[in-house]
Coordinates of C-alpha atoms (C1' of nucleotides) in Angstrom, one line a residue:
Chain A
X22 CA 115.7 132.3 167.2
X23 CA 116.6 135.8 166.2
X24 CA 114.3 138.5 164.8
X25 CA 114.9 139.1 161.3
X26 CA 115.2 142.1 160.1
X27 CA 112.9 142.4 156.7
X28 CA 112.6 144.5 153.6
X29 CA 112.2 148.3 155.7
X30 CA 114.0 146.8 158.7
X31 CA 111.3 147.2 160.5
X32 CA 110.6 144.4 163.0
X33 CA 107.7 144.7 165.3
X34 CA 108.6 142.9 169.0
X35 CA 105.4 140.7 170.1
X36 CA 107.4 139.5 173.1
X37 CA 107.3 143.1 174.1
X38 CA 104.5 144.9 172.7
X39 CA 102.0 145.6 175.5
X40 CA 98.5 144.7 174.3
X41 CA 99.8 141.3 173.0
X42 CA 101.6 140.7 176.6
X43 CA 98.1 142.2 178.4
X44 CA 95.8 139.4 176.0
X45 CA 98.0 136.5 176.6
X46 CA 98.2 137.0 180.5
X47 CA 94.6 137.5 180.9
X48 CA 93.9 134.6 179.0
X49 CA 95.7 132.6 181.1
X50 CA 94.4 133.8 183.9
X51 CA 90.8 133.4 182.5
X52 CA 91.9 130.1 182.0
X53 CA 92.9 129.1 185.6
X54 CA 90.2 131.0 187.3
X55 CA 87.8 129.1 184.8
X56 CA 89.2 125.6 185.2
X57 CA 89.3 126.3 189.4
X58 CA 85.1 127.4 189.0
X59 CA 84.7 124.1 187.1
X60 CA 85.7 121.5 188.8
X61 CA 85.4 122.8 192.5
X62 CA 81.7 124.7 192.0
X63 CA 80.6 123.6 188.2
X64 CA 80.4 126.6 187.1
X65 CA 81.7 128.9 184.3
X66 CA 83.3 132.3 184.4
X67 CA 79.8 134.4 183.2
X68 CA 78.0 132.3 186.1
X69 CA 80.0 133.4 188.3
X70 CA 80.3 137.2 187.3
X71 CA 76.6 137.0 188.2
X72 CA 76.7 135.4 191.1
X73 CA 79.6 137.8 191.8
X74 CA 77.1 140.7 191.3
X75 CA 74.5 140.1 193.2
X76 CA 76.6 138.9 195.8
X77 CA 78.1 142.4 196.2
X78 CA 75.2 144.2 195.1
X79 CA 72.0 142.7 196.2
X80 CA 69.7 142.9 193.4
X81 CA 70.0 144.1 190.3
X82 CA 68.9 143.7 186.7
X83 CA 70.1 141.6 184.1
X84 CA 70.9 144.9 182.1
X85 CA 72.8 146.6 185.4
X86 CA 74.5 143.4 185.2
X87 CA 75.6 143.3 181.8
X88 CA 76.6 147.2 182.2
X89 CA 78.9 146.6 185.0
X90 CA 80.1 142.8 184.3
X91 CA 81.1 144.4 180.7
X92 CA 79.2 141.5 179.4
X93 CA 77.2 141.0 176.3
X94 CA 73.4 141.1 177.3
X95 CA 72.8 137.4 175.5
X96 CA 75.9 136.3 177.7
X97 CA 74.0 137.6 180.9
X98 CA 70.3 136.5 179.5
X99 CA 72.1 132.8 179.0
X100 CA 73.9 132.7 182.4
X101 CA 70.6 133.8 184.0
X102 CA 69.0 131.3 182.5
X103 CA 71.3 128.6 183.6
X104 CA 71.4 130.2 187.4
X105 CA 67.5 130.2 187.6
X106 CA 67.5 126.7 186.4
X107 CA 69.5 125.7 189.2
X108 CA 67.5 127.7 191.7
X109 CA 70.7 129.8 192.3
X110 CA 68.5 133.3 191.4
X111 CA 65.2 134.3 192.7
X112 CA 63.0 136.2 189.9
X113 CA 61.4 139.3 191.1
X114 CA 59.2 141.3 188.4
X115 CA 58.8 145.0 188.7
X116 CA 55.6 146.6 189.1
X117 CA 56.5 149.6 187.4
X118 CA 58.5 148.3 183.6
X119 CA 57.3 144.6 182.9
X120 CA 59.8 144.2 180.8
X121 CA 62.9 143.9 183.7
X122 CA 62.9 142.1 186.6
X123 CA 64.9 142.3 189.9
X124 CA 67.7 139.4 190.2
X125 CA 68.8 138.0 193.3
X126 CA 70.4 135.3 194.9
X127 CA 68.5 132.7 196.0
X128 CA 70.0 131.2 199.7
X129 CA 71.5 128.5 197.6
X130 CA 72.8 130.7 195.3
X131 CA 74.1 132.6 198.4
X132 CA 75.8 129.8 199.8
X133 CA 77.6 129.3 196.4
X134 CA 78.8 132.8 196.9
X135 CA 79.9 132.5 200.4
X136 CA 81.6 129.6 199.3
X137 CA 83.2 130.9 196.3
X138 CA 84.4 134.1 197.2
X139 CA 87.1 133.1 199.4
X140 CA 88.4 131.1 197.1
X141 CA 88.5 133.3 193.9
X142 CA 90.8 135.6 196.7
X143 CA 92.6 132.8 197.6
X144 CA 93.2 132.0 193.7
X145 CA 93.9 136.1 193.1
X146 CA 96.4 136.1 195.9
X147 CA 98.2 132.9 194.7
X148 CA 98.5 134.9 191.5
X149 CA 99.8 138.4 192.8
X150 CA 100.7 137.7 196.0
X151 CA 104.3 138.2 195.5
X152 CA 103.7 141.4 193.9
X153 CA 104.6 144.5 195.6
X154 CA 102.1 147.1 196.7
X155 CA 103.7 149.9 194.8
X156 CA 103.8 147.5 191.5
X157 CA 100.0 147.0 192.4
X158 CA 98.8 150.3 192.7
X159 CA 101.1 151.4 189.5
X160 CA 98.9 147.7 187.6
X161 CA 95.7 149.5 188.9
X162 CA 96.4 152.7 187.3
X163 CA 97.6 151.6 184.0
X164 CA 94.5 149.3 183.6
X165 CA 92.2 152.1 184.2
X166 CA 93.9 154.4 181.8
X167 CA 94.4 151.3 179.3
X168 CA 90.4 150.4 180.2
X169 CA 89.3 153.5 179.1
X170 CA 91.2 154.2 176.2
X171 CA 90.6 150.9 174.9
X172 CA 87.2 150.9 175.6
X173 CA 87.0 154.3 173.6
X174 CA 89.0 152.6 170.6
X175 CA 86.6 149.6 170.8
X176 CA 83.8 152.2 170.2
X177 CA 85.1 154.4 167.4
X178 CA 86.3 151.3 165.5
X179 CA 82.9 149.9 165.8
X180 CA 80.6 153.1 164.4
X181 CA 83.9 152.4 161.2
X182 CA 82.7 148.7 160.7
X183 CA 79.6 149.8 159.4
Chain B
X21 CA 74.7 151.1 194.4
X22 CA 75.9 150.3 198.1
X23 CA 77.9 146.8 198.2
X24 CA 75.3 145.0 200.6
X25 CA 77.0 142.8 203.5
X26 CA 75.6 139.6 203.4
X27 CA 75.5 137.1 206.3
X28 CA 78.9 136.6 207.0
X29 CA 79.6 140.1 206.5
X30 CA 81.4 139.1 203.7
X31 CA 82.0 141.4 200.4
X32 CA 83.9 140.7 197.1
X33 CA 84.6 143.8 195.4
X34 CA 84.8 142.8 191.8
X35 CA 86.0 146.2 190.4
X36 CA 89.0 146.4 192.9
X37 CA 89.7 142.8 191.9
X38 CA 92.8 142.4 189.9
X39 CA 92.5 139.0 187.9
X40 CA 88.6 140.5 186.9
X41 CA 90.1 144.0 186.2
X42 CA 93.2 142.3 184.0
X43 CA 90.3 140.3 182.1
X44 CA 88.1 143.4 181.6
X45 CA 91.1 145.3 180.2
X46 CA 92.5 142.8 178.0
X47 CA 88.7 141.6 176.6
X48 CA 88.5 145.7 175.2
X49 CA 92.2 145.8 174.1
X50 CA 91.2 142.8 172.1
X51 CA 88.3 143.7 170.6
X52 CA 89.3 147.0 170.2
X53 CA 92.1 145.3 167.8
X54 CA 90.7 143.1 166.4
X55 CA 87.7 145.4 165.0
X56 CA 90.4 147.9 163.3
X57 CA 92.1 144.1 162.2
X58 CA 89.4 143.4 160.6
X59 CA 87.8 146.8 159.3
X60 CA 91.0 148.2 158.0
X61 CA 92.6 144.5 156.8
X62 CA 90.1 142.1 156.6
X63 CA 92.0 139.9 158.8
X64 CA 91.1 138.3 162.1
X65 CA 93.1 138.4 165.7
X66 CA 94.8 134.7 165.4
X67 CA 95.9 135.2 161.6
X68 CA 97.4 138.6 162.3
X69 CA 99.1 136.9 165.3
X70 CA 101.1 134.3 162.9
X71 CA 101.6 137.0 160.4
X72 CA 103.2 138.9 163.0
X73 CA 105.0 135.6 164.3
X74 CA 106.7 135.4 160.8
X75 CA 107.4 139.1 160.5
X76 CA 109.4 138.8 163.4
X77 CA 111.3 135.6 163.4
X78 CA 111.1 135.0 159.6
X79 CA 110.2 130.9 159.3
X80 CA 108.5 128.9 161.7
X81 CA 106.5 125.7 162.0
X82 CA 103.2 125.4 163.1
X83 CA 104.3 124.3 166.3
X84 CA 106.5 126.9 166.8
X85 CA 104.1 129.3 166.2
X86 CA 101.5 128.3 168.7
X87 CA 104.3 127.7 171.5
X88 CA 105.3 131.3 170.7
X89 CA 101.7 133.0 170.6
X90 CA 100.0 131.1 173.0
X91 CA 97.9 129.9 170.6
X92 CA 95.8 126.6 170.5
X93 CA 97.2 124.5 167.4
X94 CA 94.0 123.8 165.8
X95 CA 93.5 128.1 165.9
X96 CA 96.9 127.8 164.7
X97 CA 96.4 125.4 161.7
X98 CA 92.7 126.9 160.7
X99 CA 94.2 130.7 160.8
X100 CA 97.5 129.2 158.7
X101 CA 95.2 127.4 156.3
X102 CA 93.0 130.7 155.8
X103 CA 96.2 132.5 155.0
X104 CA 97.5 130.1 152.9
X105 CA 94.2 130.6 150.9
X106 CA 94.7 134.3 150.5
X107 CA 98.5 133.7 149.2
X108 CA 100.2 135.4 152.6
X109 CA 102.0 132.2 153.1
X110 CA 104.5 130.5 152.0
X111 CA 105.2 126.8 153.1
X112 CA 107.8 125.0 152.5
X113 CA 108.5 121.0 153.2
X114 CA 110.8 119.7 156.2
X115 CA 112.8 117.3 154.6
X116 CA 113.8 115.6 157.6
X117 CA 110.6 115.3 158.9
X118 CA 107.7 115.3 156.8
X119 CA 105.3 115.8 159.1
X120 CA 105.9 119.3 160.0
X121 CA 106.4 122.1 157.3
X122 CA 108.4 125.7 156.9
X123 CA 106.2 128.7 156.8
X124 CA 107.0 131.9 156.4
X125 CA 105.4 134.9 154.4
X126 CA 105.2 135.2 151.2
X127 CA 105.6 138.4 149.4
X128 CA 102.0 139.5 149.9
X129 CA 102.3 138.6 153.2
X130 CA 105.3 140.5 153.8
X131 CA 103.6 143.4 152.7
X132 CA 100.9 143.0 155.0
X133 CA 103.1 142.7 158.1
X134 CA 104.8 146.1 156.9
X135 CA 101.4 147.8 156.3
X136 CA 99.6 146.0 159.7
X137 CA 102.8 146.3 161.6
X138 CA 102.9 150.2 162.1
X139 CA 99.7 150.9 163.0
X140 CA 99.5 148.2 165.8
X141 CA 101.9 150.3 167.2
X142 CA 99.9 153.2 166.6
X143 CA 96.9 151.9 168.0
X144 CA 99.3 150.4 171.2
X145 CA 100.8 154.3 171.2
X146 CA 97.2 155.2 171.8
X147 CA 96.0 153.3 174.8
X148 CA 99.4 152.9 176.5
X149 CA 100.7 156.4 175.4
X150 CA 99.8 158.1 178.3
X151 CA 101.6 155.6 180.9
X152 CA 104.4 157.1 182.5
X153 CA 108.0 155.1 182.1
X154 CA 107.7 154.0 185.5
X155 CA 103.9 152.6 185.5
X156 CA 105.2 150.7 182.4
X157 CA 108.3 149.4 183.7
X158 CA 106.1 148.2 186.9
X159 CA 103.0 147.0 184.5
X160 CA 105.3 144.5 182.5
X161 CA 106.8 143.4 186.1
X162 CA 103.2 142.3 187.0
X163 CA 102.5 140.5 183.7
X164 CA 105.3 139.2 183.8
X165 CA 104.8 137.1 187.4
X166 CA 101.3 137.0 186.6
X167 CA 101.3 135.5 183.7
X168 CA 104.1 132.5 184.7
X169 CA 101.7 132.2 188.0
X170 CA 98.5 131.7 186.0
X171 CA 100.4 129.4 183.7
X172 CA 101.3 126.8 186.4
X173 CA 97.9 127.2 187.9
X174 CA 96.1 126.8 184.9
X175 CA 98.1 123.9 184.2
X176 CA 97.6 122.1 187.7
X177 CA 93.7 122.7 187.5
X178 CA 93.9 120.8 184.5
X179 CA 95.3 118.3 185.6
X180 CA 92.9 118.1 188.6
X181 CA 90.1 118.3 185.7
X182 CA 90.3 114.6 184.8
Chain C
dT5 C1' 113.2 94.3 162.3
dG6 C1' 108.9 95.3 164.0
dA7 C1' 105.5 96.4 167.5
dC8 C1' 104.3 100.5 170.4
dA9 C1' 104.5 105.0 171.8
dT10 C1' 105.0 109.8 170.4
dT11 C1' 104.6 113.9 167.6
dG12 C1' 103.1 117.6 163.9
dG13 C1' 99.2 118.7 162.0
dT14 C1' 94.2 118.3 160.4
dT15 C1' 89.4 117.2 160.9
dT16 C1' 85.2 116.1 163.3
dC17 C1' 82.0 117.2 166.7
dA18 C1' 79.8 119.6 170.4
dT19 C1' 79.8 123.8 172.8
dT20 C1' 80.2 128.8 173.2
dT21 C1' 79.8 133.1 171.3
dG22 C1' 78.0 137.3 169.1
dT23 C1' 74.8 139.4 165.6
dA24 C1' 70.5 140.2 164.2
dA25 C1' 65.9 139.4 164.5
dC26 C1' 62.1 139.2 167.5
dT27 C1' 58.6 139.8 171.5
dA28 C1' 56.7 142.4 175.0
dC29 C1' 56.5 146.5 177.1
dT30 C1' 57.3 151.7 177.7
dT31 C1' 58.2 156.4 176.2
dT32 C1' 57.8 160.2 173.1
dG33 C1' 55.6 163.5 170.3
dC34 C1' 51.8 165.1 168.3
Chain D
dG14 C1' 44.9 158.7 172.6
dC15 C1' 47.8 156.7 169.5
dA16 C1' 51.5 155.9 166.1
dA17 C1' 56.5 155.7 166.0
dA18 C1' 60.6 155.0 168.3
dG19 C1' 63.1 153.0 171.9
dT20 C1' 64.2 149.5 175.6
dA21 C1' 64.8 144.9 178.5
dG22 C1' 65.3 140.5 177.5
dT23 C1' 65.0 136.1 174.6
dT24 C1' 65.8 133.4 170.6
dA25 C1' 67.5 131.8 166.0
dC26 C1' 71.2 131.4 163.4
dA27 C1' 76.0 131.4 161.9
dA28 C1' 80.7 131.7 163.0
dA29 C1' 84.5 130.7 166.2
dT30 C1' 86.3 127.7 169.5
dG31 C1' 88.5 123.6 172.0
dA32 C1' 88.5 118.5 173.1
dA33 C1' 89.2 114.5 171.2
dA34 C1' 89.7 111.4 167.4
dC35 C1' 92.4 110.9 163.7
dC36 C1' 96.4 110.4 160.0
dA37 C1' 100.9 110.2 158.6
dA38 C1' 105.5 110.2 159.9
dT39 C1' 109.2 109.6 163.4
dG40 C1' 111.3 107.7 167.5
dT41 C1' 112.1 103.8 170.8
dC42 C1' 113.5 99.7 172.4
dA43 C1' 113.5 94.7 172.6

DNA sequence: TGACATTGGTTTCATTTGTAACTACTTTGC
DNA sequence: GCAAAGTAGTTACAAATGAAACCAATGTCA
């Protein structure tokens, strides 16, 4: 199938246009990584980022957790819920503003994490293991850049929607 | 905030790890998009994704859309039935097999690809602008193996699913 | 020819998601 | 000390989404 060229010849290439590429592989890698949390752990990808969390970070609240999952706070509140329901999280109020509380993992939730982690590496390496370090570290840069920008865009576009 | 070691000793950086990073990035790209989509066009993310599917290639079934785009075919046949409503379509009968059907754009579509079609660029000049030749060159390498990795592992887990 | 499987595309249904409204609490400014 | 504004988190509601059932047409193969 060849591109047409239309009316201004101007023909815009998706197959090489950088933010389409960027969407499409993230989804599928969403995709895998979500479908692997499934059916090994029974768990889906916003579980996880919590679990994720405050397995790195100890405790937290949901809002810290929201802030640096890049999740939507309703995402976080609903995941918590689920988590606390199956006595993943422990529930710690604070003294000092009744309206947070400290998260944690609970052992179980823990032992999900411990059991987890190694795996999501394992998944992550099966994915860019063949990549060289040089291609990696050049990936990490243009993500940040592109994270930031787009995050900026994301921003500006949404004070215009109103 | 320290990353605690838990009792293995064991940490998972989620902000040095890649497939989290990708999804990060890619989740602002695409909202990021789709707000000025929708502010500047009134159109959403999957209907400017077969518009631009026509620009480029002209006419296209259904089918060949979603294969193309990586799109789901009932996102595919809700975001061609949408445009069809709003006259940016054009669909024309297969003959040899009726069940599938030509689209392509009609003249008011056409003239939205032309408007949309520059300023995607635009907006892709602004978050990948800065990205040296070589970081590029190197960041389409990555997508590229990452994305036909995650394919084949998405695929596999689903078949695991069952 | 005619049963059976397959395919392009749509629709139904349950789930997921985000927006907006809300509750409970805290901070600010006077 | 208190009214107004702001914040953490939840909930109600509507829109978007995907899995599976479905319909019509085509292919298969005996």
């Amino acid at each position: 199938m060849k591109p047409m060229s239309n009316a201004r010849g101007f023909v815009l290439r998706l197959e090489s246009f950088l933010p389409y590429r960027l969407v499409v592989a993230a989804n599928l890698v969403s995709q895998a990584t979500a479908r692997t949390y499934a059916t090994k752990y029974g768990i889906g990808i916003a579980e996880w980022r919590v679990i994720a969390q405050l397995g790195e970070f100890g405790t937290m609240t949901a809002k810290q957790i929201g802030a640096r999952s890049h999740m939507h706070k309703t995402k976080v509140s609903r995941a918590v819920a689920t988590l606390t329901k199956r006595k993943m999280l422990a529930k710690r109020a604070n003294r000092e503003d009744k309206r947070e509380a400290f998260l944690s993992l609970s052992p179980g939730g823990l032992e999900v994490y411990e059991s987890i982690a190694p795996s999501a590496l394992a998944l992550s390496q099966r994915m860019f293991g063949e990549v060289s370090a040089e291609d990696r570290a050049a990936f990490e840069r243009v993500l940040d850049t592109v994270t930031a920008r787009a995050a900026a865009l994301a921003d500006t576009a949404a004070e215009l929607a109103d």
